[in-house]
Coordinates of C-alpha atoms in Angstrom, one line a residue:
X1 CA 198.0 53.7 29.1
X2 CA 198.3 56.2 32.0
X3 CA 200.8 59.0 31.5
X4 CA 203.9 59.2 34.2
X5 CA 203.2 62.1 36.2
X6 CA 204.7 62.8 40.0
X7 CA 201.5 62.8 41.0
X8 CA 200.4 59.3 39.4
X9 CA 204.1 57.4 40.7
X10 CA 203.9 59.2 44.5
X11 CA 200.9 58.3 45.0
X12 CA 201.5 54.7 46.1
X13 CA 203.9 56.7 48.8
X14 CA 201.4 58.5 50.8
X15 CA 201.7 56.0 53.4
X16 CA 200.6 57.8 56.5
X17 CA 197.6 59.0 54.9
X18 CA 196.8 55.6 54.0
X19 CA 197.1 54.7 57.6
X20 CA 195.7 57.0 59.5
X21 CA 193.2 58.9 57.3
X22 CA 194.0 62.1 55.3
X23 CA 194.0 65.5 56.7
X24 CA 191.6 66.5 53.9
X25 CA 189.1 64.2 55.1
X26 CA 189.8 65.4 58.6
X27 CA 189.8 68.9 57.7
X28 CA 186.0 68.8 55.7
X29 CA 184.4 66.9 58.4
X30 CA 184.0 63.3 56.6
X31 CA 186.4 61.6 58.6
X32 CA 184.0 60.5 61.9
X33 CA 185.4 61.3 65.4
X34 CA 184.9 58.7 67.9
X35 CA 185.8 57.8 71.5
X36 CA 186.8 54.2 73.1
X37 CA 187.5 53.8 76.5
X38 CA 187.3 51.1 79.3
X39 CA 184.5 51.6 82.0
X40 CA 182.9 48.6 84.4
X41 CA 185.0 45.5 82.4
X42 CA 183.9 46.7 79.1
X43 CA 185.0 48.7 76.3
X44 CA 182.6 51.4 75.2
X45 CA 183.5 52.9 71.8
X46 CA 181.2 56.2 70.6
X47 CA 181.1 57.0 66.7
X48 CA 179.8 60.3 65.3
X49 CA 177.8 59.2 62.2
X50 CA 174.9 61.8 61.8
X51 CA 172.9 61.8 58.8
X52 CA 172.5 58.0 58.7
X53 CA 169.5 55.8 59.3
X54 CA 170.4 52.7 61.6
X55 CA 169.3 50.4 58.6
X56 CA 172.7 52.2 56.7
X57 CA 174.9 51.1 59.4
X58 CA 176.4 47.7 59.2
X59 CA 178.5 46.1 62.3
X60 CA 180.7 43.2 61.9
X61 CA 182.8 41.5 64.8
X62 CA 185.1 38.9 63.4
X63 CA 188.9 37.7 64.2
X64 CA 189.1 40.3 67.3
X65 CA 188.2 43.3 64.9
X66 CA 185.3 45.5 65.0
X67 CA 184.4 46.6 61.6
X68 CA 182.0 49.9 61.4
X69 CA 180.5 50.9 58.1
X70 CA 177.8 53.1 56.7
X71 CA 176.5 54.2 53.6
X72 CA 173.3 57.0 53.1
X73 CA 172.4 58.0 49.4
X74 CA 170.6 60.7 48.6
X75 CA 168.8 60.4 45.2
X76 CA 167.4 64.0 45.6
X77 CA 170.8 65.5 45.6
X78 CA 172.8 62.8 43.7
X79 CA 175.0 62.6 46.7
X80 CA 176.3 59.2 48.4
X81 CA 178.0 60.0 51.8
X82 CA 180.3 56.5 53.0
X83 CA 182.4 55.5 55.7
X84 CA 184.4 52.6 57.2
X85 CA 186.5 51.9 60.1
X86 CA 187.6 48.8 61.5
X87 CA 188.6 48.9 65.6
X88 CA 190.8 46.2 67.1
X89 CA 190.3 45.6 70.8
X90 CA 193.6 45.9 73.4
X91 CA 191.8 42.8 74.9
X92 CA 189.8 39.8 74.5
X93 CA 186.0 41.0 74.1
X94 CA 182.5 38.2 74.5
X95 CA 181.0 38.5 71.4
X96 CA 178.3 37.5 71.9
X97 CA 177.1 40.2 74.4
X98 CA 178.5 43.1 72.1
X99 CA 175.6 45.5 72.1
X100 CA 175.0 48.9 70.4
X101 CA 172.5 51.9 69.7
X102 CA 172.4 54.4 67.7
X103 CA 170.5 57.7 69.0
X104 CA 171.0 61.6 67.5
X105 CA 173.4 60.5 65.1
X106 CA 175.6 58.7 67.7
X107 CA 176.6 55.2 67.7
X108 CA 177.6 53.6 71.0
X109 CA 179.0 50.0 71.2
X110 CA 179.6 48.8 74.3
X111 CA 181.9 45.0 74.4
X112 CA 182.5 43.5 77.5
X113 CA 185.9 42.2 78.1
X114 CA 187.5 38.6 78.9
X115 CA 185.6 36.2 76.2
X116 CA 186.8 33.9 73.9
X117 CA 186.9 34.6 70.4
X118 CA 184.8 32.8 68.0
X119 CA 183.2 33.3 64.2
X120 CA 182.4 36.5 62.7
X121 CA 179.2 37.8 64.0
X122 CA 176.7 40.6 62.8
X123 CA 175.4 42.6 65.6
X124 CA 171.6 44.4 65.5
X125 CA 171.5 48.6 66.0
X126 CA 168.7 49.4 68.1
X127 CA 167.4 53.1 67.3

């Protein structure tokens, strides 16, 4: 059984944190920066991820929602660096044309706008 503490019980109440991120993760650097904006009827969405291989990056469209994720271990130093972020789109986005690259430890995923939504779809990095 887990002893009551105030940290054990409020823990469940950090809310915003849960939301939007902690400002510990913010403050170290693990939290990724990353930058969407419109430009020529598409959406073009930038993600800091250096340190990653493009075969430790998984993208997953489904339901409207762009789900970003990334996981690099390194056995020499025992250390496993992880992210994930999931994007919703302001507007409806053609799936199928959703493209990305990954080059100097940028991501860039560019979505053009106005399509129909349809079933979940995994989407190739070039590098």
């Amino acid at each position: 059984m887990v002893p009551n503490t105030p940290t054990t019980w409020t823990g469940g109440l950090d809310l915003p944190s849960r939301l939007f991120g902690s400002q510990a993760n913010r403050a170290n650097g693990t939290e990724n920066s990353y930058e969407l904006y419109e430009e020529d009827d598409q959406f073009v969405l930038t993600i800091d991820l250096p340190g990653y291989e493009p075969e430790e990056i998984s993208l997953r469209w489904y339901d409207g929602r762009l789900n970003v994720s990334a996981e690099h271990v390194d056995d020499e130093r025992g250390r496993k660096q992880q992210t994930h972020r999931t994007f919703r789109m302001p507007k409806d986005v053609i799936d199928d044309d959703i493209d990305a690259s990954y080059r100097n430890g940028v991501l860039e995923i560019t979505l053009p706008i106005e399509g129909e939504l349809t079933a979940g779809k995994k989407i190739p990095i070039e590098s």
